[in-house]
PDB file of C-alpha atoms in Angstrom:
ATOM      1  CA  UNK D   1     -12.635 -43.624  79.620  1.00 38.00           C
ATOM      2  CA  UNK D   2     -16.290 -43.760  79.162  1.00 39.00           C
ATOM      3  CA  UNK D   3     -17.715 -46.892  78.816  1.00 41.00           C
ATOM      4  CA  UNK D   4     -19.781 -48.302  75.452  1.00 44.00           C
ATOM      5  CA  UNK D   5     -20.235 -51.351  75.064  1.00 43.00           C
ATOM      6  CA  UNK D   6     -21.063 -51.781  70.564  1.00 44.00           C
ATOM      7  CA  UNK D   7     -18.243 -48.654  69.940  1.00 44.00           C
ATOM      8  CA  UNK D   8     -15.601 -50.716  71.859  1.00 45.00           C
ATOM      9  CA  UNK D   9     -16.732 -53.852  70.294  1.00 45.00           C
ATOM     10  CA  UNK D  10     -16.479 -52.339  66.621  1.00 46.00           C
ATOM     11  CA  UNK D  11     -13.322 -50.287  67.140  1.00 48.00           C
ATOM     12  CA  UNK D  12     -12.070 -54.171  68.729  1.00 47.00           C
ATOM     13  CA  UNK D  13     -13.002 -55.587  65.781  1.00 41.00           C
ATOM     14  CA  UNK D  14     -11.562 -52.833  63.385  1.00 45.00           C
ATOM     15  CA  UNK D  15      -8.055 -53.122  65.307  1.00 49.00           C
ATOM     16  CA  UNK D  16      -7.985 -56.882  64.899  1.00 47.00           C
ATOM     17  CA  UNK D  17      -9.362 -57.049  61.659  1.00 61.00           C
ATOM     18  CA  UNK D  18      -8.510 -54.175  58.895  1.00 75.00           C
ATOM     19  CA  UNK D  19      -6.586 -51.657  60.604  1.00 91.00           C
ATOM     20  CA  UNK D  20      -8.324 -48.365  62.359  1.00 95.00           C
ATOM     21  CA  UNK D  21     -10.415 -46.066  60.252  1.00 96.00           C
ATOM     22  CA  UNK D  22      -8.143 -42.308  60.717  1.00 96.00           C
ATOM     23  CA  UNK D  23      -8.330 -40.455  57.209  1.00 97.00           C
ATOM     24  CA  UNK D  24     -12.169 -40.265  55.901  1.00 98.00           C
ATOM     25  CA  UNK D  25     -12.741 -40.682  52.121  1.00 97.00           C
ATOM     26  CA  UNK D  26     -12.840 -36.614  52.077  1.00 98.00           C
ATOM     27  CA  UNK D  27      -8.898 -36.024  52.984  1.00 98.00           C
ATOM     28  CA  UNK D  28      -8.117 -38.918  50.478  1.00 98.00           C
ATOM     29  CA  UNK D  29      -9.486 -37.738  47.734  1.00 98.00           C
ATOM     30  CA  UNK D  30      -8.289 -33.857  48.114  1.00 98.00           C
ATOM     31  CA  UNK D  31      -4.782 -35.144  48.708  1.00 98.00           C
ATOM     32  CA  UNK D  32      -4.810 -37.661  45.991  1.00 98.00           C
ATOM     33  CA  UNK D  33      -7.294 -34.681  43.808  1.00 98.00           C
ATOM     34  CA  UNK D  34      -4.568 -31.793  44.307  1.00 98.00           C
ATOM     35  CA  UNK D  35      -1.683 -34.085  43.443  1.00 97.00           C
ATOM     36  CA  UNK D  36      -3.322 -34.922  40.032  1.00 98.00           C
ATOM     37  CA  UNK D  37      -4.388 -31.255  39.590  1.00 98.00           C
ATOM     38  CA  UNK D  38      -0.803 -29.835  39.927  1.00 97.00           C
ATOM     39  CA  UNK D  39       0.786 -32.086  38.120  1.00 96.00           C
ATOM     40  CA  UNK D  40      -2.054 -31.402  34.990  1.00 96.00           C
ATOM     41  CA  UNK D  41      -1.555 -28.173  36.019  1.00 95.00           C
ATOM     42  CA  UNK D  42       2.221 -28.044  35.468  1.00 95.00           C
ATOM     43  CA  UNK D  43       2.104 -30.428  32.488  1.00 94.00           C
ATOM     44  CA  UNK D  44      -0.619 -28.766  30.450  1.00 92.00           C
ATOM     45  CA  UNK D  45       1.332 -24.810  31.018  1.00 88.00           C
ATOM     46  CA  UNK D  46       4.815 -26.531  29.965  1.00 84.00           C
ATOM     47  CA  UNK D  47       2.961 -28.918  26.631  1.00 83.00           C
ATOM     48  CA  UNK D  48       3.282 -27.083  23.279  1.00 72.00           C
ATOM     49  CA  UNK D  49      -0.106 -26.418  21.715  1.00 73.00           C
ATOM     50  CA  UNK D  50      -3.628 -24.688  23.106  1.00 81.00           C
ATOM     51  CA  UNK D  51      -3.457 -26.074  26.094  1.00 88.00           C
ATOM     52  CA  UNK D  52      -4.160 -22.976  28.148  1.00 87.00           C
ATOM     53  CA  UNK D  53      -7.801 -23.918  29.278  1.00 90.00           C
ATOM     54  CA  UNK D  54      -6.634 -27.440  30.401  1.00 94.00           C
ATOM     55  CA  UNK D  55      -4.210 -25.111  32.597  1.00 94.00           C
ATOM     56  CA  UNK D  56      -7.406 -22.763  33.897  1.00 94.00           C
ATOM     57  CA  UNK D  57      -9.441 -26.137  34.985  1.00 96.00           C
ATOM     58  CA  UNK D  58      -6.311 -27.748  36.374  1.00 97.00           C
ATOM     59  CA  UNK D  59      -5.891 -24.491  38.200  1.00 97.00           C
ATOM     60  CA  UNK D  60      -9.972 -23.826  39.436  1.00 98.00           C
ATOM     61  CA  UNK D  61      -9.623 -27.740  40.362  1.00 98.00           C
ATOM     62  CA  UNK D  62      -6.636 -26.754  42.678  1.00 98.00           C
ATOM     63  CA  UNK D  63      -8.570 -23.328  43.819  1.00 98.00           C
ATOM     64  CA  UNK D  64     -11.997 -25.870  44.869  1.00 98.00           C
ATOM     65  CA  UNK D  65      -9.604 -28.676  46.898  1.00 98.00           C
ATOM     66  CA  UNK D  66      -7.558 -26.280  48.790  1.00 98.00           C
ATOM     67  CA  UNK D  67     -10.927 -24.484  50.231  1.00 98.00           C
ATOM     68  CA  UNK D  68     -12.151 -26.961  50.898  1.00 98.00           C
ATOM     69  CA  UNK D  69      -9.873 -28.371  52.742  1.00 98.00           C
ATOM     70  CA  UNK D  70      -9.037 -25.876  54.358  1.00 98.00           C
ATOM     71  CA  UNK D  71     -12.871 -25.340  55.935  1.00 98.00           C
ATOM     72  CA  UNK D  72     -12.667 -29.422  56.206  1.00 98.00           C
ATOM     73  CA  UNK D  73     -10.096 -27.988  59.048  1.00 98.00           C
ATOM     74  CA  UNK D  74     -12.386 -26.645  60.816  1.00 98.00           C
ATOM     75  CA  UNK D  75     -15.840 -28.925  60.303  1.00 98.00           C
ATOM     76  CA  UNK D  76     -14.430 -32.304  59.446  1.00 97.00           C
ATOM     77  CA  UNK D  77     -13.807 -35.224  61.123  1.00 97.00           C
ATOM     78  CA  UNK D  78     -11.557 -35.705  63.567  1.00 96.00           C
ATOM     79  CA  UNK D  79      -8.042 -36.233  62.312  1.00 97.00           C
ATOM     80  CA  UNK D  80      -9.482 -33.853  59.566  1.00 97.00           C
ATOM     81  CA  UNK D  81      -9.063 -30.807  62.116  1.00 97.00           C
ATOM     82  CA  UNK D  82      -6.783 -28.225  62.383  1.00 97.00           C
ATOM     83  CA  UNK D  83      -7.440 -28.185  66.156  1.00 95.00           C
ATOM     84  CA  UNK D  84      -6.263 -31.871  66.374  1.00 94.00           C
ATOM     85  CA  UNK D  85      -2.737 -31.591  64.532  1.00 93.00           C
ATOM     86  CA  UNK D  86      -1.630 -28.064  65.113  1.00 93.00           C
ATOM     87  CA  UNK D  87       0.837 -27.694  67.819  1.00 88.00           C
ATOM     88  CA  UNK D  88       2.877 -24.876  69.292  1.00 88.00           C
ATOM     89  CA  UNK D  89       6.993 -24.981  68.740  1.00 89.00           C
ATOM     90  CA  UNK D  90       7.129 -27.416  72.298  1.00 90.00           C
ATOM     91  CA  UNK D  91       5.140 -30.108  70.818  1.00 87.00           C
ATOM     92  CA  UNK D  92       7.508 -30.061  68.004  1.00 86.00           C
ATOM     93  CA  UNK D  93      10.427 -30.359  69.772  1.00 86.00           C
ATOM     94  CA  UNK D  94       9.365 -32.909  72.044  1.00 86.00           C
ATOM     95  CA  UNK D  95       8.368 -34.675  68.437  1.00 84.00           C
ATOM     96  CA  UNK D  96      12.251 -34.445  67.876  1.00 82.00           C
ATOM     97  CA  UNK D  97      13.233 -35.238  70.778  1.00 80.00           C
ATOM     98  CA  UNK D  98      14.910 -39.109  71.113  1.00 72.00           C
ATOM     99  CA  UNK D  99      12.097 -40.856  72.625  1.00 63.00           C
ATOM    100  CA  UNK D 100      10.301 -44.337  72.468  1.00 56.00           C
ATOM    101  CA  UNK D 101       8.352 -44.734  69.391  1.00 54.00           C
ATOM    102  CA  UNK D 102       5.359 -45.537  71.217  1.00 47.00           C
ATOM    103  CA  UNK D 103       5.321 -41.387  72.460  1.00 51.00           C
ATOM    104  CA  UNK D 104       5.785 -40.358  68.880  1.00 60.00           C
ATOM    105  CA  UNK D 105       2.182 -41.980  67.616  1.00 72.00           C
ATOM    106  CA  UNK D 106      -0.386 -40.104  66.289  1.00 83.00           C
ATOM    107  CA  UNK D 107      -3.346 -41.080  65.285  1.00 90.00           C
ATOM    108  CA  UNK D 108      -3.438 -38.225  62.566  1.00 92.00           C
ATOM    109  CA  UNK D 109      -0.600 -35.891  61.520  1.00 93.00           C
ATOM    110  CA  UNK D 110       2.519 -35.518  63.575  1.00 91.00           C
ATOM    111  CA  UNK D 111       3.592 -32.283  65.141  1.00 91.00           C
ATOM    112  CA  UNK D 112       6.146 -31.868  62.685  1.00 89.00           C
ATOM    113  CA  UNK D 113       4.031 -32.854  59.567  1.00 91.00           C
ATOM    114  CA  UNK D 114       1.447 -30.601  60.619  1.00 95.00           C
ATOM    115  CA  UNK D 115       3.788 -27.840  59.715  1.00 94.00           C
ATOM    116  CA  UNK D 116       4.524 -28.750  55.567  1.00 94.00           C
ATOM    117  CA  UNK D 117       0.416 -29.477  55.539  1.00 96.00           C
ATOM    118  CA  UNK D 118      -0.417 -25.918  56.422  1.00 97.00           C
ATOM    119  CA  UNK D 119       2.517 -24.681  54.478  1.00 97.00           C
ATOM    120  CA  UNK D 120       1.638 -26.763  51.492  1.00 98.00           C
ATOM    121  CA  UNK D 121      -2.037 -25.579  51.846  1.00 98.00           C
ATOM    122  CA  UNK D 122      -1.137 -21.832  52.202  1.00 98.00           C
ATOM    123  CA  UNK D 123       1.267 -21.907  49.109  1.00 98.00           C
ATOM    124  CA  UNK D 124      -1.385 -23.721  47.115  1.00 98.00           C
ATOM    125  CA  UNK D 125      -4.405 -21.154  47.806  1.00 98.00           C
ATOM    126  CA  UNK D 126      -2.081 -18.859  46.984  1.00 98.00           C
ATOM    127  CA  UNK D 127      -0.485 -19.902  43.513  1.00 98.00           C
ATOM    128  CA  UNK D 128      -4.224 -20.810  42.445  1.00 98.00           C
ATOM    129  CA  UNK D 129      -5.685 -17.283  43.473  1.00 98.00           C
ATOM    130  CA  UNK D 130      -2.778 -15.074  41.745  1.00 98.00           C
ATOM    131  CA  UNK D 131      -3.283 -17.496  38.496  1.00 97.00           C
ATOM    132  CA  UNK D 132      -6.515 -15.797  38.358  1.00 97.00           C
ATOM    133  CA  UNK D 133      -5.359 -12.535  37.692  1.00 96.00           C
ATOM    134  CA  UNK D 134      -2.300 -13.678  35.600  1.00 95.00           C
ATOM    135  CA  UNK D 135      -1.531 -13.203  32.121  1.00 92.00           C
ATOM    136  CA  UNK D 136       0.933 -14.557  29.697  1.00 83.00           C
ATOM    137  CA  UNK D 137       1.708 -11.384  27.891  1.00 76.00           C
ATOM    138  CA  UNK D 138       0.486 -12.361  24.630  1.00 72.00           C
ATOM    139  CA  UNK D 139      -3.113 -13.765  24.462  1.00 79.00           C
ATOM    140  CA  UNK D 140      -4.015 -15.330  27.424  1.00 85.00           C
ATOM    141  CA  UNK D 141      -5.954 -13.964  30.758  1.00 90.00           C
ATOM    142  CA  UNK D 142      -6.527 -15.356  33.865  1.00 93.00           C
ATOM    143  CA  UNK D 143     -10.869 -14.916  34.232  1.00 94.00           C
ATOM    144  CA  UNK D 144     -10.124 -12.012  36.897  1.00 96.00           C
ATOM    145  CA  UNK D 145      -8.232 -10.139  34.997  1.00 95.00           C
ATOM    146  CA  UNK D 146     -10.769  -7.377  34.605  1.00 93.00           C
ATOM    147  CA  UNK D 147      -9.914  -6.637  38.284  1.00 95.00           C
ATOM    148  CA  UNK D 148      -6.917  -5.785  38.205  1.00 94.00           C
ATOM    149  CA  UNK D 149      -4.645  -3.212  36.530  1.00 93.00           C
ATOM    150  CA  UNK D 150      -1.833  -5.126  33.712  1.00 93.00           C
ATOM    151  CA  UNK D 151       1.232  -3.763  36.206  1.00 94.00           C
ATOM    152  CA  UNK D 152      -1.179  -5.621  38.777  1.00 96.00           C
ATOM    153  CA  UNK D 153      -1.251  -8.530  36.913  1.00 96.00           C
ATOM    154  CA  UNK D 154       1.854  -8.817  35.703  1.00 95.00           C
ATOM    155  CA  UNK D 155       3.374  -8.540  39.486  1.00 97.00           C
ATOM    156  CA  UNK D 156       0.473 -11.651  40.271  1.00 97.00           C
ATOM    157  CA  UNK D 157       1.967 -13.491  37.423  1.00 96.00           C
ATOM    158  CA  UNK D 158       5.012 -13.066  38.294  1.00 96.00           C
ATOM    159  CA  UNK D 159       4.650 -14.674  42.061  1.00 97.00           C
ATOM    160  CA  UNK D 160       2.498 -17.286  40.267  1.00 97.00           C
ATOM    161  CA  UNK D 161       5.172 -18.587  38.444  1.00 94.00           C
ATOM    162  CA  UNK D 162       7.811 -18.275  41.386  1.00 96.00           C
ATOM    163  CA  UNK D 163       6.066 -19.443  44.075  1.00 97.00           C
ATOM    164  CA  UNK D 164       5.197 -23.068  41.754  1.00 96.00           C
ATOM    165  CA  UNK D 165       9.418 -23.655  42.223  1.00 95.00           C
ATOM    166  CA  UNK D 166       8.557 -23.317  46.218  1.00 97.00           C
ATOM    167  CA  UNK D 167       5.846 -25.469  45.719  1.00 97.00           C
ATOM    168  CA  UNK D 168       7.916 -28.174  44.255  1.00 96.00           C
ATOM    169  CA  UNK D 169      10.104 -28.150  46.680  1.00 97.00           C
ATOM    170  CA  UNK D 170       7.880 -28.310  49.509  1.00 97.00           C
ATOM    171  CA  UNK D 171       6.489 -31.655  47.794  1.00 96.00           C
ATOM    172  CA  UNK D 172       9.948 -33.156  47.396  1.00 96.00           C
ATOM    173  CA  UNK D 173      10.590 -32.744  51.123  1.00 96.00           C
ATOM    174  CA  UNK D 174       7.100 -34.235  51.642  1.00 96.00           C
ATOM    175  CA  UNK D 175       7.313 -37.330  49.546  1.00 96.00           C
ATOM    176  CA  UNK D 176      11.001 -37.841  50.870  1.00 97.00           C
ATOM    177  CA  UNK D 177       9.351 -37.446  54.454  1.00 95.00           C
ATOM    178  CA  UNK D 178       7.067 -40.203  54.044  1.00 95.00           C
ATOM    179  CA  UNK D 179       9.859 -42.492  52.219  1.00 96.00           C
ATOM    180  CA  UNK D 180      11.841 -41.736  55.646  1.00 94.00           C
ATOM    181  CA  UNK D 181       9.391 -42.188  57.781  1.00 91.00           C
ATOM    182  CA  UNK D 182       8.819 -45.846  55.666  1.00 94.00           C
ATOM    183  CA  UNK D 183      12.338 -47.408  55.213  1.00 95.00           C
ATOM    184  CA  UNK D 184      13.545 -45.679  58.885  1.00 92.00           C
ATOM    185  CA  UNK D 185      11.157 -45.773  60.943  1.00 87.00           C
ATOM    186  CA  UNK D 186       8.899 -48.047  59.606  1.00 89.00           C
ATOM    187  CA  UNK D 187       5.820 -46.755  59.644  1.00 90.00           C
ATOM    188  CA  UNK D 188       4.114 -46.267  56.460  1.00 93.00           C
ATOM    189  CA  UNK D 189       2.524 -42.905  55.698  1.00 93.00           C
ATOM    190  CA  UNK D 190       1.206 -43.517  52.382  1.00 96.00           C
ATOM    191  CA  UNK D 191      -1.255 -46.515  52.305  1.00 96.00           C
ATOM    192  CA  UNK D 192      -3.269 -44.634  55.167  1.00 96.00           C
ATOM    193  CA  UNK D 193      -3.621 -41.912  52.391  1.00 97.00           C
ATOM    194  CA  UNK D 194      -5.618 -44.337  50.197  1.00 97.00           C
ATOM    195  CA  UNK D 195      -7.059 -46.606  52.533  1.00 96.00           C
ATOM    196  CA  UNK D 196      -7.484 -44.376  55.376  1.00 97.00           C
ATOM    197  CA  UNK D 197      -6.946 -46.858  57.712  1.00 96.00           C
ATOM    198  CA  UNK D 198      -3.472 -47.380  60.022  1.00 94.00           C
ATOM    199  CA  UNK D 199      -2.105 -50.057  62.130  1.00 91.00           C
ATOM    200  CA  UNK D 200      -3.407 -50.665  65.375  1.00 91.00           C
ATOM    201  CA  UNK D 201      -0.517 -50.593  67.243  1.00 87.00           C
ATOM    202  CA  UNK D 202       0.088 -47.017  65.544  1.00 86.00           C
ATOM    203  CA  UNK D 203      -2.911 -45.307  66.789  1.00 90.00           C
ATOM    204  CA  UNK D 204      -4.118 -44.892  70.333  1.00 87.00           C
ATOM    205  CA  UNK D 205      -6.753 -46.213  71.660  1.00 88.00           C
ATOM    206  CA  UNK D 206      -9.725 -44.563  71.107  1.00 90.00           C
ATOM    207  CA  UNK D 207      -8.757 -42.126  68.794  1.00 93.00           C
ATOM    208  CA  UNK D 208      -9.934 -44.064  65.458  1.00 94.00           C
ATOM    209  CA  UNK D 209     -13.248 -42.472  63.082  1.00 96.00           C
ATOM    210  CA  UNK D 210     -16.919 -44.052  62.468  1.00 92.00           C
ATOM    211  CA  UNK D 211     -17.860 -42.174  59.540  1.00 91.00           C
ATOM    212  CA  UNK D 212     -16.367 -39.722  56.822  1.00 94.00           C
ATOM    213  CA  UNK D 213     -19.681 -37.277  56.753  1.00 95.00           C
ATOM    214  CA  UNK D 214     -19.506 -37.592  52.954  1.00 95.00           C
ATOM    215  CA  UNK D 215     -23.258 -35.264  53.181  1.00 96.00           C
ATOM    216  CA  UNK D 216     -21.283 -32.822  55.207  1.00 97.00           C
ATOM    217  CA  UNK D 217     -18.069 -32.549  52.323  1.00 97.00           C
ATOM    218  CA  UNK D 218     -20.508 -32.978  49.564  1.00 97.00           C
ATOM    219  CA  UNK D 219     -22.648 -29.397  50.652  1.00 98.00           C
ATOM    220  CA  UNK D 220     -19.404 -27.657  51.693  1.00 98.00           C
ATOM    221  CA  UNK D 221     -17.540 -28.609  48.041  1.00 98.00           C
ATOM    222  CA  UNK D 222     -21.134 -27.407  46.721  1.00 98.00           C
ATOM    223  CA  UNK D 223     -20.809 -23.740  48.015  1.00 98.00           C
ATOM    224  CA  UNK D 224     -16.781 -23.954  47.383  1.00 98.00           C
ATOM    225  CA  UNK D 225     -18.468 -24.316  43.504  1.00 98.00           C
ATOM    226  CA  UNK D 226     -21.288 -22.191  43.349  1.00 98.00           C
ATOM    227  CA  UNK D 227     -19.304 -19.216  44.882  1.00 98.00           C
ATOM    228  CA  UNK D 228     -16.159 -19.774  42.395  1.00 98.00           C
ATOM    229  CA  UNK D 229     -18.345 -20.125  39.632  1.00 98.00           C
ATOM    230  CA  UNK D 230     -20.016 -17.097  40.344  1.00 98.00           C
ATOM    231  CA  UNK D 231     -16.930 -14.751  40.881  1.00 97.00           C
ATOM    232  CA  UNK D 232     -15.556 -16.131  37.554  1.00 96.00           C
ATOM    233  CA  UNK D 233     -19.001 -15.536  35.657  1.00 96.00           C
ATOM    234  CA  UNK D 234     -19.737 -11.946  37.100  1.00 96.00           C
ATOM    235  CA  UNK D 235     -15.857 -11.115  36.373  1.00 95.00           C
ATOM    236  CA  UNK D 236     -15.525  -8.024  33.640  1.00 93.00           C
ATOM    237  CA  UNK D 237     -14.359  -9.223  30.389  1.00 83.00           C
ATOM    238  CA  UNK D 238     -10.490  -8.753  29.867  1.00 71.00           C
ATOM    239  CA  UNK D 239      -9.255  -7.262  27.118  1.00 63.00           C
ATOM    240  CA  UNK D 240      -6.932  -9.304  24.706  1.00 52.00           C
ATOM    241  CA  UNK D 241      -5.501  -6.081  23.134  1.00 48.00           C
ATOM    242  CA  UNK D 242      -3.997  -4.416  26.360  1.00 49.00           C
ATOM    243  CA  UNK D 243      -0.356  -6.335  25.540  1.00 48.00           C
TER     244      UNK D 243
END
């Protein structure tokens, strides 16, 4: 391992002190950001009452995360990467396998957890993209409806409102995940989510973060803006009167 002397001193320092820096503030607040969104999301569609447009900035809210997360995979910090959590189907099965705990540690997201992140991302983009082309059959649009025929639609809306009961799913078996991994294995999940730092004896050496590159995040959520706002505001006008 190369040698440096003030790196090893501060990561020393961070071990023995507060834990070692893995998440950066940009993971933590999407994750915490997309659990707030889909819960307004589902809350304000199931409330009585005009509560549609709540629903539509719930839903651009999820639409602006998800992206960008998803090119945080690829420009991010470390743990932040796709290329540092995705594994082929032998990683994950040597994950499973009975081993020592020590060979299960990862500094970021386990083989296996890897999996529902992508999953959970992929469903996500998805529910928030169809919801702009959906309709409710009486009054309300999504602001791409102009796109799109109403058989069109109606087939978006329909997988919108399926795919949220997948969705649901896939976060029960995540929060029951990181309950398991807390009360059975014993390693918490969740205050690394808001603290974004982990045990030292749960992360290798040398694998901990500096620096979140909040001026990086802050340009790439910029353009995830700008370009939404600018296919919703170029978007034909939808008819109300096509039901």
């Amino acid at each position: 391992m190369q040698a440096n002397g003030p790196s090893e001193t501060a990561e020393t320092v961070a071990r023995t002190d507060r834990g070692v820096l893995v998440w950066d503030i940009v993971v933590r607040i999407i994750h915490w950001g997309l659990v707030v969104s889909v819960v307004g999301a589902w809350l304000t569609r199931e409330l009585e009452g005009d509560w549609f447009a709540w629903h539509t900035r719930f839903g651009y809210a999820v639409l602006v995360l998800v992206a960008t997360r998803i090119i945080w995979g690829f420009v991010g910090t470390r743990h932040a990467r796709f290329s540092d959590f995705l594994r082929g189907p032998r990683a994950i099965v040597d994950y499973l396998r009975p081993s020592p705990a020590s060979a299960r540690q990862h500094a970021g997201h386990n083989p296996l957890g890897a999996l529902m992140i992508v999953a959970l991302l992929a469903m996500l983009l998805t529910q928030a993209m169809t919801g702009l082309f959906a309709n409710d059959q009486v009054f309300e649009t999504g602001p791409l409806f102009g796109y799109v025929t109403i058989d069109t639609s109606d087939r978006l809306t329909s997988l919108h409102k399926q795919l949220f009961d997948w969705i649901v799913a896939a976060m029960a078996v995540h929060i029951a995940a990181a309950f398991f991994y807390l009360w059975v294995r014993r390693d918490n999940l969740i205050l690394p989510m808001i603290t974004g730092r982990k045990r030292p004896e749960r992360v290798p050496p040398g694998q901990g973060i500096d620096s979140s590159r909040l001026w990086l995040a802050a340009f790439v959520a910029a353009v995830v803006i700008i370009s939404l706002v600018w296919v919703v505001s170029t978007a034909p006008e939808a008819s109300l009167y096509v039901f």
